[in-house]
CSV table of C-alpha atoms and ligand atoms in Angstrom, one decimal:
chain,number,residue,atom,x,y,z
A,1,MET,CA,15.7,-49.7,90.4
A,2,SER,CA,15.3,-48.6,86.9
A,3,PHE,CA,12.4,-50.9,85.2
A,4,GLY,CA,10.5,-49.5,88.5
A,5,ALA,CA,11.4,-46.2,87.4
A,6,ARG,CA,9.9,-46.9,84.0
A,7,LEU,CA,7.2,-48.2,85.3
A,8,LEU,CA,6.6,-44.9,87.1
A,9,ASP,CA,6.9,-42.9,83.7
A,10,LEU,CA,4.5,-45.2,81.8
A,11,LEU,CA,1.9,-44.7,84.5
A,12,THR,CA,2.6,-41.3,84.4
A,13,GLY,CA,2.3,-40.8,81.1
A,14,HIS,CA,-1.0,-42.6,80.7
A,15,ALA,CA,-2.2,-40.3,83.2
A,16,LEU,CA,-0.8,-37.3,81.2
A,17,THR,CA,-2.5,-38.9,78.2
A,18,MET,CA,-5.9,-38.3,80.1
A,19,MET,CA,-4.7,-34.7,81.1
A,20,ILE,CA,-4.0,-34.6,77.0
A,21,SER,CA,-7.0,-35.6,76.2
A,22,LEU,CA,-9.1,-33.2,78.9
A,23,GLY,CA,-6.8,-30.3,77.7
A,24,HIS,CA,-8.0,-31.0,74.0
A,25,ARG,CA,-11.5,-31.9,74.7
A,26,THR,CA,-12.5,-28.8,76.7
A,27,GLY,CA,-10.4,-26.1,74.9
A,28,LEU,CA,-7.7,-26.1,77.2
A,29,PHE,CA,-4.7,-26.1,75.0
A,30,ASP,CA,-6.1,-23.7,72.5
A,31,ALA,CA,-7.3,-21.3,75.3
A,32,ALA,CA,-3.3,-21.5,76.8
A,33,ALA,CA,-1.8,-21.2,73.3
A,34,GLN,CA,-3.3,-17.3,73.4
A,35,GLY,CA,-0.6,-16.5,75.9
A,36,PRO,CA,0.0,-16.4,79.3
A,37,ALA,CA,-2.6,-16.7,82.2
A,38,THR,CA,-3.4,-17.5,85.6
A,39,SER,CA,-6.1,-20.1,86.1
A,40,ALA,CA,-8.6,-17.8,86.7
A,41,GLU,CA,-7.9,-16.0,83.5
A,42,LEU,CA,-7.4,-19.4,81.6
A,43,ALA,CA,-10.8,-21.1,82.8
A,44,GLY,CA,-12.3,-17.4,81.9
A,45,ARG,CA,-10.9,-17.7,78.5
A,46,ALA,CA,-12.1,-21.5,78.0
A,47,GLY,CA,-15.3,-20.9,79.9
A,48,LEU,CA,-14.5,-23.7,82.2
A,49,ALA,CA,-14.9,-24.0,86.6
A,50,GLU,CA,-11.7,-22.5,88.2
A,51,ARG,CA,-11.0,-25.1,90.6
A,52,TYR,CA,-10.7,-27.9,87.5
A,53,VAL,CA,-8.5,-26.4,85.7
A,54,ARG,CA,-5.8,-25.4,88.7
A,55,GLU,CA,-5.8,-28.8,89.1
A,56,TRP,CA,-5.1,-29.8,86.0
A,57,LEU,CA,-2.3,-26.9,85.2
A,58,GLY,CA,-0.9,-29.0,88.4
A,59,ALA,CA,-0.8,-31.7,86.4
A,60,VAL,CA,0.6,-30.4,83.1
A,61,VAL,CA,3.2,-28.6,84.7
A,62,THR,CA,4.6,-30.7,86.8
A,63,GLY,CA,4.5,-33.4,83.7
A,64,GLY,CA,6.2,-30.6,81.3
A,65,ILE,CA,3.3,-29.5,79.2
A,66,MET,CA,3.0,-26.7,80.5
A,67,GLU,CA,5.2,-23.6,82.3
A,68,TYR,CA,4.2,-21.9,85.2
A,69,ASP,CA,6.0,-18.8,86.7
A,70,PRO,CA,5.3,-18.5,90.6
A,71,ALA,CA,6.3,-14.5,90.6
A,72,SER,CA,3.1,-13.4,88.2
A,73,GLY,CA,0.9,-17.0,88.9
A,74,ARG,CA,0.8,-17.5,85.3
A,75,TYR,CA,1.0,-20.2,83.4
A,76,THR,CA,2.3,-20.7,79.7
A,77,LEU,CA,2.1,-23.0,76.8
A,78,PRO,CA,5.4,-22.8,75.1
A,79,ALA,CA,4.8,-22.1,71.1
A,80,GLU,CA,6.7,-25.2,70.6
A,81,HIS,CA,4.7,-27.3,72.6
A,82,ALA,CA,1.3,-26.0,71.4
A,83,GLU,CA,2.5,-27.1,67.8
A,84,PHE,CA,1.6,-30.4,69.4
A,85,LEU,CA,-1.6,-29.6,71.1
A,86,THR,CA,-4.0,-27.5,69.4
A,87,GLY,CA,-5.1,-26.7,65.8
A,88,GLU,CA,-6.4,-28.7,62.8
A,89,ARG,CA,-3.0,-30.7,62.1
A,90,ALA,CA,-2.0,-34.0,61.8
A,91,ARG,CA,0.6,-33.3,64.2
A,92,ASN,CA,-2.1,-32.5,67.2
A,93,VAL,CA,-1.5,-35.5,69.3
A,94,GLY,CA,-5.9,-34.6,71.0
A,95,PRO,CA,-7.5,-36.8,68.9
A,96,THR,CA,-4.8,-39.8,69.3
A,97,ALA,CA,-5.3,-38.9,73.2
A,98,LEU,CA,-8.6,-39.3,72.7
A,99,MET,CA,-9.0,-42.0,70.8
A,100,LEU,CA,-6.8,-44.2,73.6
A,101,GLY,CA,-8.9,-42.6,76.1
A,102,SER,CA,-11.8,-44.4,74.3
A,103,LEU,CA,-10.4,-47.6,74.5
A,104,ASP,CA,-10.2,-47.9,78.2
A,105,ALA,CA,-14.1,-48.7,78.2
A,106,VAL,CA,-14.1,-51.4,76.6
A,107,LEU,CA,-11.3,-53.3,78.9
A,108,PRO,CA,-13.9,-55.4,80.6
A,109,GLU,CA,-15.0,-57.1,77.2
A,110,VAL,CA,-11.6,-57.7,76.3
A,111,ALA,CA,-10.7,-59.2,79.2
A,112,ALA,CA,-13.4,-61.3,78.3
A,113,GLY,CA,-12.0,-62.0,74.9
A,114,PHE,CA,-8.8,-63.0,76.7
A,115,ARG,CA,-10.9,-66.1,78.2
A,116,SER,CA,-13.0,-66.9,75.9
A,117,GLY,CA,-11.7,-66.3,72.8
A,118,ASP,CA,-14.3,-64.2,71.5
A,119,GLY,CA,-14.1,-60.8,69.7
A,120,VAL,CA,-16.2,-57.5,70.8
A,121,GLU,CA,-18.4,-56.0,68.6
A,122,TYR,CA,-17.5,-53.1,66.7
A,123,ALA,CA,-20.8,-51.5,67.9
A,124,GLN,CA,-19.6,-51.6,71.7
A,125,TYR,CA,-16.5,-49.4,70.8
A,126,VAL,CA,-17.1,-45.6,71.3
A,127,THR,CA,-13.9,-45.3,69.2
A,128,ALA,CA,-15.9,-46.6,65.9
A,129,THR,CA,-19.1,-45.4,66.6
A,130,GLU,CA,-18.3,-41.7,67.1
A,131,GLY,CA,-15.6,-42.0,64.6
A,132,ARG,CA,-12.4,-41.5,67.0
A,133,MET,CA,-10.5,-43.8,64.8
A,134,GLY,CA,-11.7,-41.8,62.0
A,135,GLY,CA,-11.1,-38.7,63.8
A,136,SER,CA,-7.3,-39.0,64.2
A,137,TRP,CA,-6.7,-39.7,60.5
A,138,ARG,CA,-8.7,-36.4,59.3
A,139,HIS,CA,-6.0,-33.9,60.0
A,140,ILE,CA,-3.3,-36.7,58.6
A,141,TYR,CA,-5.8,-36.9,55.0
A,142,ASP,CA,-5.6,-32.8,55.2
A,143,GLU,CA,-2.1,-32.6,55.2
A,144,HIS,CA,-0.9,-35.5,53.9
A,145,LEU,CA,-3.2,-37.5,51.5
A,146,VAL,CA,-2.6,-35.3,48.3
A,147,ASP,CA,1.0,-34.7,48.7
A,148,GLY,CA,2.4,-37.3,50.1
A,149,PHE,CA,0.6,-40.7,49.7
A,150,VAL,CA,-0.9,-40.0,46.5
A,151,GLY,CA,1.9,-38.1,45.2
A,152,GLY,CA,4.6,-40.3,46.2
A,153,VAL,CA,3.0,-43.0,43.9
A,154,PRO,CA,4.4,-42.6,40.4
A,155,GLY,CA,1.8,-41.5,37.9
A,156,LEU,CA,-1.2,-41.1,40.0
A,157,THR,CA,-1.7,-37.6,40.3
A,158,GLU,CA,-1.8,-37.2,36.7
A,159,ARG,CA,-3.9,-40.0,36.5
A,160,LEU,CA,-6.5,-38.9,39.0
A,161,ARG,CA,-6.4,-35.1,37.5
A,162,ALA,CA,-7.2,-36.7,34.1
A,163,GLY,CA,-10.0,-38.7,35.5
A,164,ALA,CA,-9.8,-42.0,37.0
A,165,ARG,CA,-12.1,-44.1,38.6
A,166,ALA,CA,-11.4,-45.0,41.9
A,167,LEU,CA,-12.6,-47.0,45.4
A,168,ASP,CA,-11.8,-46.5,48.6
A,169,LEU,CA,-12.2,-50.1,50.3
A,170,GLY,CA,-13.0,-49.6,54.2
A,171,CYS,CA,-13.4,-45.7,53.5
A,172,GLY,CA,-15.0,-45.1,57.4
A,173,THR,CA,-16.1,-41.8,57.9
A,174,GLY,CA,-15.0,-41.1,54.5
A,175,HIS,CA,-12.8,-38.0,54.9
A,176,ALA,CA,-9.7,-39.4,52.3
A,177,ILE,CA,-12.7,-39.2,49.5
A,178,THR,CA,-13.9,-36.1,50.5
A,179,VAL,CA,-10.4,-34.6,50.2
A,180,LEU,CA,-9.5,-36.6,46.8
A,181,ALA,CA,-12.8,-35.4,45.3
A,182,SER,CA,-12.5,-31.7,45.9
A,183,ALA,CA,-8.4,-32.0,44.6
A,184,PHE,CA,-9.2,-34.0,41.7
A,185,PRO,CA,-12.7,-33.0,40.6
A,186,ALA,CA,-12.7,-35.0,36.6
A,187,ALA,CA,-11.9,-38.0,38.8
A,188,GLU,CA,-15.0,-40.0,40.2
A,189,PHE,CA,-14.5,-42.0,43.6
A,190,VAL,CA,-16.6,-44.6,45.6
A,191,GLY,CA,-16.4,-45.1,49.3
A,192,LEU,CA,-17.2,-48.6,50.3
A,193,ASP,CA,-17.4,-49.3,54.3
A,194,ILE,CA,-18.8,-52.2,56.2
A,195,ALA,CA,-20.2,-50.0,58.9
A,196,PRO,CA,-23.6,-48.0,58.2
A,197,GLU,CA,-23.1,-45.5,60.8
A,198,ALA,CA,-19.7,-44.4,59.1
A,199,ILE,CA,-20.9,-44.4,55.8
A,200,ALA,CA,-23.9,-42.0,57.2
A,201,ALA,CA,-21.5,-39.9,58.4
A,202,ALA,CA,-19.3,-39.8,55.3
A,203,GLU,CA,-22.6,-39.0,53.0
A,204,ALA,CA,-23.7,-36.0,55.3
A,205,GLU,CA,-19.6,-34.5,54.4
A,206,ARG,CA,-20.1,-35.6,50.9
A,207,ALA,CA,-23.7,-33.4,50.6
A,208,GLU,CA,-22.0,-30.5,52.6
A,209,LEU,CA,-19.4,-29.8,50.6
A,210,ALA,CA,-21.7,-30.3,47.2
A,211,LEU,CA,-19.5,-33.2,45.6
A,212,SER,CA,-20.7,-34.7,42.4
A,213,ASN,CA,-17.6,-36.7,42.1
A,214,ALA,CA,-18.1,-38.9,45.1
A,215,ARG,CA,-20.6,-41.2,46.3
A,216,PHE,CA,-20.7,-44.1,48.8
A,217,ALA,CA,-21.8,-47.5,49.9
A,218,VAL,CA,-22.3,-49.9,52.5
A,219,GLY,CA,-21.5,-53.0,51.6
A,220,ASP,CA,-19.1,-56.1,52.5
A,221,ALA,CA,-15.7,-56.1,51.0
A,222,ALA,CA,-15.2,-59.5,50.8
A,223,ASP,CA,-18.6,-59.6,48.0
A,224,PRO,CA,-17.6,-58.9,44.9
A,225,LEU,CA,-16.8,-55.0,44.5
A,226,PRO,CA,-19.7,-53.0,43.0
A,227,GLY,CA,-19.2,-50.6,40.2
A,228,GLY,CA,-15.7,-51.6,38.5
A,229,PRO,CA,-13.6,-51.7,37.1
A,230,PHE,CA,-11.5,-49.4,38.4
A,231,ASP,CA,-8.5,-47.5,37.5
A,232,VAL,CA,-7.2,-46.8,41.5
A,233,VAL,CA,-8.2,-49.1,44.4
A,234,PHE,CA,-7.3,-47.4,47.6
A,235,ALA,CA,-7.3,-49.2,51.6
A,236,PHE,CA,-6.3,-46.7,54.1
A,237,ASP,CA,-5.3,-48.9,57.4
A,238,ALA,CA,-8.4,-50.8,56.4
A,239,ILE,CA,-7.1,-54.8,55.0
A,240,HIS,CA,-5.3,-55.5,58.4
A,241,ASP,CA,-9.2,-55.0,59.9
A,242,GLN,CA,-10.9,-57.3,57.3
A,243,GLN,CA,-12.4,-60.5,58.8
A,244,ARG,CA,-11.2,-62.0,55.3
A,245,PRO,CA,-7.9,-60.2,53.9
A,246,ASP,CA,-7.3,-63.1,51.6
A,247,VAL,CA,-10.6,-62.5,50.2
A,248,VAL,CA,-10.4,-59.0,50.3
A,249,LEU,CA,-7.5,-58.8,48.0
A,250,GLY,CA,-8.9,-61.0,45.5
A,251,ARG,CA,-11.6,-58.7,45.2
A,252,VAL,CA,-9.4,-55.9,44.9
A,253,ARG,CA,-7.5,-57.4,41.9
A,254,ASP,CA,-11.0,-59.1,40.3
A,255,ALA,CA,-12.4,-54.8,40.6
A,256,LEU,CA,-9.1,-53.3,38.9
A,257,ALA,CA,-9.0,-52.5,35.2
A,258,PRO,CA,-6.2,-54.1,33.4
A,259,ASP,CA,-3.7,-51.4,34.3
A,260,GLY,CA,-4.9,-50.3,37.7
A,261,VAL,CA,-3.4,-49.8,40.9
A,262,PHE,CA,-4.0,-51.0,44.1
A,263,VAL,CA,-2.4,-48.2,46.6
A,264,MET,CA,-2.7,-49.5,50.6
A,265,VAL,CA,-1.6,-47.6,53.0
A,266,ASP,CA,-0.9,-49.4,56.1
A,267,ALA,CA,1.2,-49.9,59.8
A,268,LYS,CA,4.9,-50.1,58.9
A,269,PHE,CA,6.4,-52.5,61.2
A,270,ALA,CA,8.1,-56.1,60.6
A,271,SER,CA,6.1,-58.8,61.1
A,272,ALA,CA,8.1,-60.3,63.3
A,273,VAL,CA,7.9,-59.5,67.0
A,274,GLU,CA,11.8,-59.6,67.2
A,275,ASP,CA,12.2,-57.6,64.2
A,276,ASN,CA,10.2,-54.4,65.8
A,277,LEU,CA,12.1,-54.1,69.3
A,278,ASP,CA,14.1,-50.9,68.0
A,279,ASN,CA,10.2,-49.3,66.7
A,280,THR,CA,9.2,-46.9,68.9
A,281,TYR,CA,6.1,-47.0,67.4
A,282,ALA,CA,5.4,-50.4,67.7
A,283,PRO,CA,4.3,-50.9,71.5
A,284,MET,CA,1.4,-48.0,70.7
A,285,ALA,CA,0.5,-50.3,67.8
A,286,TYR,CA,0.4,-53.6,69.3
A,287,ALA,CA,-1.7,-52.0,72.0
A,288,ILE,CA,-4.4,-50.7,69.9
A,289,SER,CA,-4.1,-53.6,68.0
A,290,THR,CA,-5.0,-55.8,71.0
A,291,LEU,CA,-7.8,-53.4,72.3
A,292,PHE,CA,-9.7,-52.8,68.8
A,293,CYS,CA,-8.1,-55.0,65.8
A,294,VAL,CA,-7.8,-58.0,67.1
A,295,PRO,CA,-11.1,-58.6,69.0
A,296,SER,CA,-13.1,-56.3,66.6
A,297,THR,CA,-12.2,-58.2,63.7
A,298,LEU,CA,-12.5,-61.7,65.9
A,299,ALA,CA,-16.0,-60.5,66.9
A,300,ARG,CA,-16.8,-61.2,62.8
A,301,GLY,CA,-14.4,-64.4,62.1
A,302,GLU,CA,-12.2,-66.9,63.4
A,303,GLU,CA,-8.6,-64.7,62.3
A,304,ALA,CA,-7.1,-61.5,62.8
A,305,LEU,CA,-4.1,-60.1,61.4
A,306,GLY,CA,-3.6,-57.7,63.7
A,307,ALA,CA,-2.5,-53.5,62.9
A,308,VAL,CA,1.3,-54.9,63.2
A,309,TRP,CA,0.7,-57.7,60.2
A,310,GLY,CA,4.0,-56.2,58.9
A,311,VAL,CA,5.5,-55.6,55.4
A,312,GLU,CA,6.9,-59.4,55.2
A,313,THR,CA,3.4,-61.3,55.7
A,314,ALA,CA,1.1,-58.0,53.5
A,315,THR,CA,3.8,-58.8,50.9
A,316,ARG,CA,3.2,-62.5,50.9
A,317,MET,CA,-0.8,-61.9,51.1
A,318,LEU,CA,-0.5,-59.4,48.2
A,319,ALA,CA,1.3,-62.0,46.1
A,320,GLU,CA,-0.8,-64.7,46.7
A,321,ALA,CA,-3.4,-62.6,45.5
A,322,GLY,CA,-2.1,-61.8,42.8
A,323,PHE,CA,0.1,-58.8,42.8
A,324,CYS,CA,3.0,-59.4,41.4
A,325,GLN,CA,4.4,-56.0,41.1
A,326,VAL,CA,4.5,-55.1,44.9
A,327,THR,CA,6.6,-51.6,45.6
A,328,VAL,CA,6.7,-50.5,49.4
A,329,LEU,CA,7.3,-46.8,49.9
A,330,ASP,CA,7.9,-44.4,52.3
A,331,SER,CA,4.9,-42.3,53.4
A,332,PRO,CA,5.0,-39.1,54.6
A,333,ARG,CA,4.6,-40.5,58.3
A,334,PRO,CA,7.0,-42.9,60.0
A,335,GLN,CA,4.3,-44.9,61.2
A,336,ASN,CA,3.1,-45.7,57.9
A,337,CYS,CA,4.1,-46.9,54.2
A,338,VAL,CA,2.5,-47.2,51.0
A,339,TYR,CA,2.2,-50.8,49.0
A,340,VAL,CA,1.5,-50.0,45.1
A,341,CYS,CA,0.7,-52.9,43.7
A,342,ARG,CA,-0.3,-53.9,40.1
A,343,THR,CA,-1.5,-57.1,38.7
A,344,ALA,CA,-0.1,-59.5,35.9
A,345,GLU,CA,-3.1,-57.9,33.3
A,346,VAL,CA,-0.7,-55.5,31.8
A,347,ASP,CA,3.0,-56.2,31.3
A,348,HIS,CA,4.1,-55.6,35.0
A,349,CYS,CA,5.3,-58.6,35.6
A,350,GLU,CA,8.0,-61.6,34.3
A,351,GLY,CA,7.2,-65.2,33.8
B,1,SAM,C1,-9.0,-48.9,60.5
B,1,SAM,S1,-10.8,-48.2,60.3
B,1,SAM,C2,-10.2,-47.2,58.5
B,1,SAM,C3,-11.3,-46.5,58.0
B,1,SAM,C4,-10.6,-45.4,57.4
B,1,SAM,N1,-9.8,-46.1,55.6
B,1,SAM,C5,-9.7,-44.1,58.1
B,1,SAM,O1,-8.7,-44.3,57.4
B,1,SAM,O2,-10.1,-43.5,58.2
B,1,SAM,C6,-11.2,-49.9,59.1
B,1,SAM,C7,-12.8,-49.9,58.5
B,1,SAM,O3,-12.5,-51.0,57.8
B,1,SAM,C8,-14.0,-51.2,57.7
B,1,SAM,N2,-14.2,-52.8,57.4
B,1,SAM,C9,-14.2,-53.8,58.0
B,1,SAM,N3,-14.4,-55.1,57.5
B,1,SAM,C10,-14.8,-54.8,56.3
B,1,SAM,C11,-15.5,-55.2,55.4
B,1,SAM,N4,-15.5,-56.7,55.2
B,1,SAM,N5,-16.0,-54.5,54.3
B,1,SAM,C12,-16.0,-52.9,54.2
B,1,SAM,N6,-15.5,-52.6,55.1
B,1,SAM,C13,-14.8,-52.9,56.0
B,1,SAM,C14,-14.7,-50.8,58.9
B,1,SAM,O4,-16.0,-50.2,59.3
B,1,SAM,C15,-13.8,-49.5,59.2
B,1,SAM,O5,-14.3,-48.4,58.7
């Protein structure tokens, strides 16, 4: 009985995730955050059709997302709920709901992959091609990159302020670079990604902001990295998606200046499934990995680490690539950790 109730919760959660996606996409949450409204008033505010809005309100009220006052006929989005559903901020779950929803579209291809063992081409993913993966990270960079991810690495802020040369490997649509290049005008940044459409989007944002200390290039991180040596190499959520992560980690080591540092932000999980049982983020991470990370990596090779490769596998592979000093730091987000990696070139390591 209790498992049946849990399954009902899961299915309801999926349905409400679609409602969150719709609320985000149509601007209904932003409109509702302006104050209590009838369905007609809310539809008017958002420029939408009342009949659709009324049905959606039924779902989000019974789902505990909004509240309804039958006496006035008005619906309210409580301010503490609006915190998580509106605005250009990392805690707005709207972009993540959109990204999850767009993965539904590849279920037939992924199911075929389960049978054949083949991967699913990157181009099949709206998630990737419309920048939705990057979309869910944009606000995270805006809020946490400079003070959280960079600020947490001892000495890195000072180094970037002084004019370090930095590479972002697997930069996607490049927002991390534009945030960093704006915050550290004396430093120089290069973004590298294998996806030309992502680099085109990155370059468009760079040009709009007229940043002269950033540039982007299409390239395969498994090839020697162009433009080195670098004082800093960043990889945000990118190493586990590599077809040859072992080769790429070696390329990073080779591209670093002797006193350089590799800063790898990745998912914070254990490598063994039994050690992730109490991690509330684990089911979603394994699921996204099943639908996106593993199939899109298998499309380019025979192995796929998956998003939940875990701290033990990551530190082992970093050591094998020659990073003898690896410190794993907590990040401002509990789902991520920051690996701060140095090589033996300078006196970082014993022996
Ligand atoms: C999960 S996305 C992360 C993107 C970006 N760092 C962010 O946080 O928004 C992983 C990125 O790695 C890129 N990638 C995968 N294999 C690559 C390779 N061999 N060389 C360069 N980039 C690669 C993908 O194109 C994708 O943009």
